[in-house]
Structure formats: C-alpha cells, structure tokens
C-alpha cells in the first residue's frame, strides 16, 4: 500500500511516497532556509509563502515515479508547527485526497520523528526496533520523552520546561555569532574545543523526566559577555562545554527513563538526533545498560515527509481494523 506523505510544519516543503510503512519510494524536501538566514531564525510569513509556491512542484516530483492512481491514502502533518505553514500542507492534502477519492490521515509530526526509525535503511542493515519503547524527540521546538506502546499510543512522560534542545543550540549559536541554524555548526566546532576548563551547569530536575535548557543558555551568555578576547579557539571551547552539558542531560534522563520503566528499546528522533556527540554518547551509555538505541539516518532526523507517510500507514491500518471510515 503506497501512502503519500506531506510535511510543511516549519521551513520545509516535503512530500514522499512510502510503501507498507517502511519502504521509501520517493522523498522530496525543499527548504526555504536561505531566505530566513539573514534574520537569524525562521520568519513564519516567508515560510508559508514559499510553501505555497513550492508545494505543487514538490508533490508532483514525489508522486510522478509512482503514479497518482497508485496512491492509497494521503497523510499530512496536522500539528505542531507554524500555523500558516501547516495550513498550506493541510489544505493541499485535503483537496488532493478529495480529488483522488482516498482517505486523509492527520499526523502529529513529533510522533513521526520517532517513526523515522522504522523506515527501511538498506545501507546500514539496521534491524527494526520493537515496541514498547522509550522515545526521545529532540527538535527545534520539542524535547520530549514518550512511552510508546503502539503507533497510536504515545504517552508523554517528560518534556522541557523552557527551551527545547535545538532551540538552545540555535540561541547559543546566536550568542557566539555562528549563524542559523546553530546545531550543525556547534556540532562541528565543538569537536575542536575539548577542554576541562569551562563547566556549564544543567538543571537536573530530580524526580521527574523533564528537561530544562534555558539555564545553560544563560550561563553561556554571561560567560561570553565577560570574555576580554573571543577567538576561534575560545568559541570552540564554549561550544564543546555547552554541548557536553546538553548531551549529558539528554543521555542521563533517557537511560534513567528506560531503566525505571524496564524498557530495553530507545528511539531517538528530531533535528538534534543528527548530532554526532549525542549519537556517540547515547550509544555508549545504552551499551552499558544493554539498551538497544536507534537513530534515524541523518537525512531522516530533520523534517521530512517519509516519516509522515510511514506513520500514516500504521494509523490507517489501526483505524481500518477498528471500523475504518473517516480518518481526518
Ligand atoms: O526536527 P527539526 O528539523 O525541526 C523541528 O521540528 O524543529 O529540528 C531542527 C533543529 C534546529 O534547532 C537545529 O539547530 C537542530 O535541529 N539541529 C542540530 C543538528 N542538526 C540540526 N542540533 C544539534 N546538532 C546537529 N547536528
Ligand atoms: Zn520536526
């Protein structure tokens, strides 16, 4: 069964066709990032206007190798995201589903970030994760821990009390004048900044699975403000120490959560899941506890429509079993 997925929650305009929930037949992502860079963040009005311009072309590219006739259902990101951007994707998907007389499935794109771990990855020969699992979503807008019992049962058990992890990366990059988005550049320069001199604190929020990243961001701000000189090597050291604090918090909470819930599968998703230090530290810690940890391939960590189409298939199957009919 081939499902068309559409994702327009932020700056991307994405469409993909996925077969039976895991084989990616096409995956097209267009980004308006270059139009936002000079403002240091995403401008919602620019994002939705670009999406209006791009959506026809992007979907056409995604479905042309498969053929419109072979699409069995349309899945679309319904929340969370920028309201104008979501509106473009939802309106397009609704009209298209109506025109081809197929069901429309609405998807929570935060859950879909974790579903990216179930998409086929022939090259790496990664085995499929098994549910129940603990899921950590670390994106620009979310840092959430979920207990996932089934594809229609994501229980929120921890969240950030302030900034999301990706948001903290972006704000720290702005403090250090590194440009937007901050995650990839901090990931890169932190590799040259290893040191034991700078220590940034991180809120531990004991007795909960919640995170807090605004304190470490403020600590970076005051540390940077006090500096008399700011050369590349000092900036790399700050980036390293900031990243170390954030990653330690993400790793410790996720592993503790798996241990407390007695769950041996951990899924990671969202843009920050592309971070090389998070990937290596999480794999190390999970290995010690015999927990199997899964990361999506790099291109599926960031917003994409394959994860929407994949999760859409699972929701379609579950709803059909329970009587089917109306999905959206
Ligand atoms: O999941 P995503 O594409 O969009 C949202 O749903 O928010 O995540 C975007 C976020 C940005 O904050 C970006 O700085 C961060 O992911 N990011 C990274 C890396 N690549 C992207 N953060 C840390 N390390 C990276 N390599
Ligand atoms: Zn996202």
CSV table of C-alpha atoms and ligand atoms in Angstrom, one decimal:
chain,number,residue,atom,x,y,z
A,1,UNK,CA,0.0,0.0,0.0
A,2,UNK,CA,1.5,3.3,-1.1
A,3,UNK,CA,0.9,6.3,1.1
A,4,UNK,CA,1.6,9.9,0.1
A,5,UNK,CA,3.0,12.0,3.0
A,6,UNK,CA,3.1,15.8,3.1
A,7,UNK,CA,5.1,17.8,5.7
A,8,UNK,CA,5.0,21.6,5.9
A,9,UNK,CA,5.4,22.4,9.6
A,10,UNK,CA,8.3,24.8,9.5
A,11,UNK,CA,10.6,25.9,6.7
A,12,UNK,CA,10.5,22.7,4.7
A,13,UNK,CA,8.0,21.7,1.9
A,14,UNK,CA,8.3,18.0,1.8
A,15,UNK,CA,6.4,15.1,0.0
A,16,UNK,CA,7.2,11.4,0.0
A,17,UNK,CA,5.6,8.1,-1.0
A,18,UNK,CA,6.2,5.2,1.3
A,19,UNK,CA,5.2,1.6,0.7
A,20,UNK,CA,3.7,-0.5,3.5
A,21,UNK,CA,5.0,1.8,6.2
A,22,UNK,CA,8.7,1.3,5.6
A,23,UNK,CA,10.0,1.3,2.0
A,24,UNK,CA,10.7,4.9,0.8
A,25,UNK,CA,9.7,5.1,-2.9
A,26,UNK,CA,10.3,8.8,-3.2
A,27,UNK,CA,11.4,11.5,-0.8
A,28,UNK,CA,11.5,15.2,-1.8
A,29,UNK,CA,12.4,18.0,0.5
A,30,UNK,CA,12.7,21.7,-0.5
A,31,UNK,CA,13.8,24.2,2.1
A,32,UNK,CA,13.3,28.0,2.3
A,33,UNK,CA,16.2,28.2,4.9
A,34,UNK,CA,18.3,30.5,2.7
A,35,UNK,CA,15.6,33.2,2.8
A,36,UNK,CA,15.5,33.2,6.6
A,37,UNK,CA,19.2,33.0,7.5
A,38,UNK,CA,19.8,36.8,7.5
A,39,UNK,CA,17.1,37.2,10.2
A,40,UNK,CA,18.7,34.6,12.5
A,41,UNK,CA,15.6,32.4,12.6
A,42,UNK,CA,12.5,31.3,10.7
A,43,UNK,CA,10.1,34.0,9.7
A,44,UNK,CA,6.7,32.4,9.6
A,45,UNK,CA,5.3,34.6,6.8
A,46,UNK,CA,8.2,33.9,4.5
A,47,UNK,CA,7.9,30.1,5.3
A,48,UNK,CA,4.3,29.8,4.3
A,49,UNK,CA,4.6,32.0,1.2
A,50,UNK,CA,7.5,29.8,-0.1
A,51,UNK,CA,5.5,26.7,0.7
A,52,UNK,CA,2.6,28.0,-1.4
A,53,UNK,CA,5.0,28.5,-4.3
A,54,UNK,CA,6.6,25.1,-3.9
A,55,UNK,CA,4.0,22.6,-2.9
A,56,UNK,CA,2.7,21.7,-6.3
A,57,UNK,CA,6.1,21.0,-7.7
A,58,UNK,CA,7.3,19.1,-4.7
A,59,UNK,CA,4.3,16.7,-4.6
A,60,UNK,CA,4.4,16.3,-8.4
A,61,UNK,CA,8.1,15.2,-8.1
A,62,UNK,CA,7.3,12.8,-5.3
A,63,UNK,CA,4.3,11.1,-7.0
A,64,UNK,CA,5.5,11.0,-10.6
A,65,UNK,CA,7.6,7.8,-10.3
A,66,UNK,CA,4.6,6.0,-8.6
A,67,UNK,CA,1.6,7.5,-10.4
A,68,UNK,CA,-1.4,9.2,-8.9
A,69,UNK,CA,-3.6,6.1,-9.4
A,70,UNK,CA,-1.5,4.0,-7.1
A,71,UNK,CA,-1.8,6.3,-4.0
A,72,UNK,CA,-4.0,4.6,-1.4
A,73,UNK,CA,-4.2,7.4,1.1
A,74,UNK,CA,-2.8,10.8,1.9
A,75,UNK,CA,-1.1,11.6,5.3
A,76,UNK,CA,-0.3,15.1,6.4
A,77,UNK,CA,1.3,16.9,9.3
A,78,UNK,CA,-1.6,18.5,11.2
A,79,UNK,CA,0.3,19.7,14.3
A,80,UNK,CA,2.5,21.0,15.8
A,81,UNK,CA,4.1,23.7,13.6
A,82,UNK,CA,3.8,27.2,12.3
A,83,UNK,CA,0.1,27.8,11.7
A,84,UNK,CA,0.4,29.4,8.2
A,85,UNK,CA,2.7,26.6,7.1
A,86,UNK,CA,0.5,23.8,8.4
A,87,UNK,CA,-2.4,25.4,6.7
A,88,UNK,CA,-0.7,25.2,3.3
A,89,UNK,CA,0.0,21.4,3.7
A,90,UNK,CA,-3.3,20.5,5.2
A,91,UNK,CA,-5.4,22.4,2.6
A,92,UNK,CA,-3.3,20.9,-0.2
A,93,UNK,CA,-3.6,17.4,1.2
A,94,UNK,CA,-7.3,17.7,1.9
A,95,UNK,CA,-8.0,18.9,-1.7
A,96,UNK,CA,-5.8,16.2,-3.2
A,97,UNK,CA,-7.4,13.4,-1.1
A,98,UNK,CA,-10.8,14.6,-2.1
A,99,UNK,CA,-9.9,14.7,-5.8
A,100,UNK,CA,-8.4,11.1,-5.8
A,101,UNK,CA,-11.2,9.9,-3.5
A,102,UNK,CA,-8.8,8.5,-0.9
A,103,UNK,CA,-8.7,8.9,2.9
A,104,UNK,CA,-6.8,11.7,4.5
A,105,UNK,CA,-4.8,10.9,7.7
A,106,UNK,CA,-3.7,13.6,10.0
A,107,UNK,CA,-0.4,13.1,11.8
A,108,UNK,CA,1.4,14.6,14.8
A,109,UNK,CA,4.8,15.4,13.4
A,110,UNK,CA,6.5,15.0,16.8
A,111,UNK,CA,5.5,11.3,16.9
A,112,UNK,CA,6.5,11.0,13.3
A,113,UNK,CA,10.1,12.0,14.2
A,114,UNK,CA,10.3,8.8,16.2
A,115,UNK,CA,8.7,6.8,13.4
A,116,UNK,CA,11.7,7.7,11.2
A,117,UNK,CA,13.5,4.8,13.0
A,118,UNK,CA,11.1,2.3,11.3
A,119,UNK,CA,11.8,3.4,7.7
A,120,UNK,CA,13.9,1.0,5.8
A,121,UNK,CA,17.6,1.7,5.7
A,122,UNK,CA,19.1,-0.9,3.4
A,123,UNK,CA,22.6,0.5,3.5
A,124,UNK,CA,23.1,0.3,7.3
A,125,UNK,CA,21.2,-3.0,7.6
A,126,UNK,CA,19.8,-1.7,10.8
A,127,UNK,CA,17.3,-4.1,12.4
A,128,UNK,CA,13.8,-2.9,13.2
A,129,UNK,CA,13.1,-1.6,16.7
A,130,UNK,CA,10.4,-3.4,18.7
A,131,UNK,CA,7.6,-1.8,20.7
A,132,UNK,CA,7.2,-1.0,23.6
A,133,UNK,CA,10.0,1.6,23.5
A,134,UNK,CA,11.0,4.9,25.1
A,135,UNK,CA,11.2,7.7,22.6
A,136,UNK,CA,13.3,10.9,22.9
A,137,UNK,CA,12.3,13.7,20.4
A,138,UNK,CA,14.9,16.5,20.3
A,139,UNK,CA,14.0,19.1,17.7
A,140,UNK,CA,13.9,22.9,17.4
A,141,UNK,CA,10.6,23.1,19.2
A,142,UNK,CA,10.4,19.9,21.4
A,143,UNK,CA,12.4,17.9,23.9
A,144,UNK,CA,10.0,15.1,24.9
A,145,UNK,CA,10.3,11.7,26.4
A,146,UNK,CA,7.5,9.2,25.4
A,147,UNK,CA,6.5,5.8,26.4
A,148,UNK,CA,5.4,4.2,23.1
A,149,UNK,CA,3.2,1.2,23.5
A,150,UNK,CA,1.8,1.2,20.0
A,151,UNK,CA,1.8,3.5,16.9
A,152,UNK,CA,-1.4,5.2,18.2
A,153,UNK,CA,-0.3,5.2,21.8
A,154,UNK,CA,2.4,7.8,22.6
A,155,UNK,CA,2.4,8.7,26.3
A,156,UNK,CA,4.2,11.9,27.2
A,157,UNK,CA,6.3,11.2,30.3
A,158,UNK,CA,8.8,14.1,30.2
A,159,UNK,CA,9.2,17.5,28.4
A,160,UNK,CA,11.3,20.6,28.5
A,161,UNK,CA,10.1,23.2,31.0
A,162,UNK,CA,11.6,26.0,28.9
A,163,UNK,CA,13.8,26.0,25.7
A,164,UNK,CA,13.9,22.9,23.5
A,165,UNK,CA,17.3,21.4,23.0
A,166,UNK,CA,17.5,22.5,19.3
A,167,UNK,CA,16.3,26.0,20.4
A,168,UNK,CA,19.1,26.2,22.9
A,169,UNK,CA,21.7,25.2,20.2
A,170,UNK,CA,20.2,28.0,17.9
A,171,UNK,CA,20.3,30.6,20.7
A,172,UNK,CA,23.8,29.7,21.8
A,173,UNK,CA,25.0,29.9,18.2
A,174,UNK,CA,23.5,33.4,18.0
A,175,UNK,CA,25.3,34.4,21.2
A,176,UNK,CA,28.5,33.2,19.7
A,177,UNK,CA,27.8,34.8,16.3
A,178,UNK,CA,27.8,31.5,14.5
A,179,UNK,CA,24.7,31.9,12.3
A,180,UNK,CA,21.4,29.9,12.0
A,181,UNK,CA,20.6,27.1,12.4
A,182,UNK,CA,23.0,26.6,15.3
A,183,UNK,CA,23.0,22.8,15.8
A,184,UNK,CA,25.2,21.7,12.8
A,185,UNK,CA,27.8,24.4,13.3
A,186,UNK,CA,28.1,23.9,17.1
A,187,UNK,CA,28.3,20.1,16.4
A,188,UNK,CA,31.3,20.8,14.1
A,189,UNK,CA,33.3,23.3,16.0
A,190,UNK,CA,32.8,21.6,19.4
A,191,UNK,CA,34.9,18.7,18.0
A,192,UNK,CA,37.9,21.1,18.2
A,193,UNK,CA,37.1,22.6,21.6
A,194,UNK,CA,37.6,19.7,24.0
A,195,UNK,CA,38.6,21.1,27.4
A,196,UNK,CA,38.3,20.8,31.2
A,197,UNK,CA,38.3,24.5,31.9
A,198,UNK,CA,34.7,25.6,31.2
A,199,UNK,CA,31.8,24.0,33.0
A,200,UNK,CA,28.2,25.0,32.3
A,201,UNK,CA,25.6,23.8,34.8
A,202,UNK,CA,22.4,21.9,33.8
A,203,UNK,CA,19.2,21.7,35.8
A,204,UNK,CA,18.8,18.1,37.0
A,205,UNK,CA,15.0,18.4,37.9
A,206,UNK,CA,15.3,15.3,40.1
A,207,UNK,CA,12.2,13.0,40.5
A,208,UNK,CA,10.9,14.0,37.0
A,209,UNK,CA,11.8,13.2,33.4
A,210,UNK,CA,11.6,16.8,32.5
A,211,UNK,CA,14.4,18.8,31.0
A,212,UNK,CA,15.5,22.5,31.2
A,213,UNK,CA,17.9,24.2,28.9
A,214,UNK,CA,17.4,27.9,29.5
A,215,UNK,CA,19.9,27.9,32.4
A,216,UNK,CA,22.8,26.6,30.3
A,217,UNK,CA,22.0,29.1,27.6
A,218,UNK,CA,22.1,32.0,30.1
A,219,UNK,CA,25.4,30.6,31.5
A,220,UNK,CA,26.9,30.7,28.0
A,221,UNK,CA,25.6,34.3,27.6
A,222,UNK,CA,27.3,35.6,30.7
A,223,UNK,CA,30.4,33.6,30.2
A,224,UNK,CA,30.8,35.1,26.7
A,225,UNK,CA,29.9,38.6,27.8
A,226,UNK,CA,32.7,38.5,30.4
A,227,UNK,CA,35.4,37.5,27.9
A,228,UNK,CA,38.1,40.0,27.1
A,229,UNK,CA,39.0,38.4,23.8
A,230,UNK,CA,36.9,35.9,21.7
A,231,UNK,CA,39.0,33.9,19.2
A,232,UNK,CA,38.0,30.8,17.3
A,233,UNK,CA,39.6,28.5,19.8
A,234,UNK,CA,37.7,30.0,22.8
A,235,UNK,CA,34.4,29.9,20.9
A,236,UNK,CA,35.1,26.2,20.1
A,237,UNK,CA,35.7,25.5,23.8
A,238,UNK,CA,32.5,27.2,24.8
A,239,UNK,CA,30.6,25.2,22.1
A,240,UNK,CA,32.2,22.0,23.4
A,241,UNK,CA,31.3,22.7,27.1
A,242,UNK,CA,27.7,23.8,26.2
A,243,UNK,CA,27.2,20.6,24.1
A,244,UNK,CA,28.6,18.4,26.8
A,245,UNK,CA,26.1,19.7,29.3
A,246,UNK,CA,23.1,19.4,27.0
A,247,UNK,CA,24.0,15.9,25.8
A,248,UNK,CA,24.7,14.7,29.3
A,249,UNK,CA,21.3,15.7,30.4
A,250,UNK,CA,19.6,14.1,27.4
A,251,UNK,CA,21.6,10.9,27.8
A,252,UNK,CA,21.1,10.6,31.6
A,253,UNK,CA,17.3,11.2,31.5
A,254,UNK,CA,16.7,8.9,28.6
A,255,UNK,CA,18.7,6.0,30.1
A,256,UNK,CA,17.1,6.5,33.6
A,257,UNK,CA,13.7,6.5,32.0
A,258,UNK,CA,14.4,3.2,30.2
A,259,UNK,CA,15.6,1.7,33.5
A,260,UNK,CA,12.7,2.9,35.6
A,261,UNK,CA,10.2,1.7,33.0
A,262,UNK,CA,12.1,-1.5,32.5
A,263,UNK,CA,12.2,-1.0,28.7
A,264,UNK,CA,15.2,-2.1,26.6
A,265,UNK,CA,14.5,-0.1,23.4
A,266,UNK,CA,15.2,3.6,23.0
A,267,UNK,CA,14.3,5.5,19.9
A,268,UNK,CA,15.7,9.0,19.2
A,269,UNK,CA,14.3,11.5,16.6
A,270,UNK,CA,14.3,15.2,15.6
A,271,UNK,CA,16.9,17.5,14.2
A,272,UNK,CA,19.2,17.2,17.3
A,273,UNK,CA,19.3,13.4,16.7
A,274,UNK,CA,21.7,14.3,13.9
A,275,UNK,CA,24.3,15.5,16.5
A,276,UNK,CA,27.4,13.4,16.4
A,277,UNK,CA,28.3,13.8,20.1
A,278,UNK,CA,24.7,12.9,21.2
A,279,UNK,CA,24.8,9.8,18.9
A,280,UNK,CA,28.1,8.5,20.3
A,281,UNK,CA,27.4,9.3,24.0
A,282,UNK,CA,23.9,7.8,23.8
A,283,UNK,CA,25.2,4.6,22.1
A,284,UNK,CA,28.0,4.3,24.8
A,285,UNK,CA,25.6,4.7,27.8
A,286,UNK,CA,22.9,2.5,26.3
A,287,UNK,CA,25.5,-0.2,25.6
A,288,UNK,CA,26.5,-0.3,29.3
A,289,UNK,CA,22.8,-0.9,30.3
A,290,UNK,CA,22.2,-3.4,27.4
A,291,UNK,CA,19.6,-1.0,26.0
A,292,UNK,CA,19.1,-1.0,22.2
A,293,UNK,CA,19.2,2.5,20.9
A,294,UNK,CA,18.1,3.6,17.4
A,295,UNK,CA,18.8,6.8,15.5
A,296,UNK,CA,17.3,7.6,12.1
A,297,UNK,CA,19.8,8.1,9.2
A,298,UNK,CA,20.9,11.7,9.1
A,299,UNK,CA,18.6,12.9,6.3
A,300,UNK,CA,15.6,11.5,8.2
A,301,UNK,CA,16.4,13.2,11.5
A,302,UNK,CA,15.3,16.6,10.1
A,303,UNK,CA,11.8,17.4,9.0
A,304,UNK,CA,10.7,15.1,6.1
A,305,UNK,CA,7.6,13.6,4.7
A,306,UNK,CA,8.7,9.9,4.6
A,307,UNK,CA,8.2,9.7,8.4
A,308,UNK,CA,4.7,11.2,7.9
A,309,UNK,CA,3.7,8.7,5.2
A,310,UNK,CA,5.2,5.8,7.3
A,311,UNK,CA,3.3,6.6,10.4
A,312,UNK,CA,0.2,7.4,8.3
A,313,UNK,CA,0.3,3.8,7.0
A,314,UNK,CA,0.3,2.5,10.6
A,315,UNK,CA,-2.6,4.8,11.7
A,316,UNK,CA,-4.5,3.8,8.6
A,317,UNK,CA,-4.1,0.1,9.4
A,318,UNK,CA,-5.2,0.6,13.1
A,319,UNK,CA,-8.2,2.7,12.2
A,320,UNK,CA,-9.3,0.3,9.4
A,321,UNK,CA,-9.1,-2.6,11.9
A,322,UNK,CA,-11.4,-0.6,14.3
A,323,UNK,CA,-14.1,0.1,11.7
A,324,UNK,CA,-12.2,2.4,9.3
A,325,UNK,CA,-14.1,5.2,7.6
A,326,UNK,CA,-13.3,8.7,8.5
A,327,UNK,CA,-9.6,9.5,9.3
A,328,UNK,CA,-9.1,13.2,9.4
B,1,LIG,O1,13.3,18.4,13.7
B,1,LIG,P1,13.8,19.7,13.1
B,1,LIG,O2,14.2,19.6,11.6
B,1,LIG,O3,12.6,20.8,13.1
B,1,LIG,C1,11.7,20.9,14.1
B,1,LIG,O4,10.7,20.1,14.1
B,1,LIG,O5,12.0,21.8,15.0
B,1,LIG,O6,14.9,20.3,14.0
B,1,LIG,C2,15.6,21.5,13.8
B,1,LIG,C3,16.6,21.7,14.9
B,1,LIG,C4,17.3,23.1,14.9
B,1,LIG,O7,17.1,23.7,16.1
B,1,LIG,C5,18.7,22.7,14.6
B,1,LIG,O8,19.7,23.6,15.1
B,1,LIG,C6,18.9,21.3,15.2
B,1,LIG,O9,17.6,20.7,14.9
B,1,LIG,N1,20.0,20.5,14.6
B,1,LIG,C7,21.0,20.1,15.3
B,1,LIG,C8,21.9,19.4,14.4
B,1,LIG,N2,21.3,19.5,13.1
B,1,LIG,C9,20.1,20.2,13.3
B,1,LIG,N3,21.3,20.2,16.6
B,1,LIG,C10,22.5,19.7,17.0
B,1,LIG,N4,23.4,19.0,16.2
B,1,LIG,C11,23.1,18.9,14.9
B,1,LIG,N5,24.0,18.3,14.1
B,2,LIG,ZN1,10.3,18.4,13.2
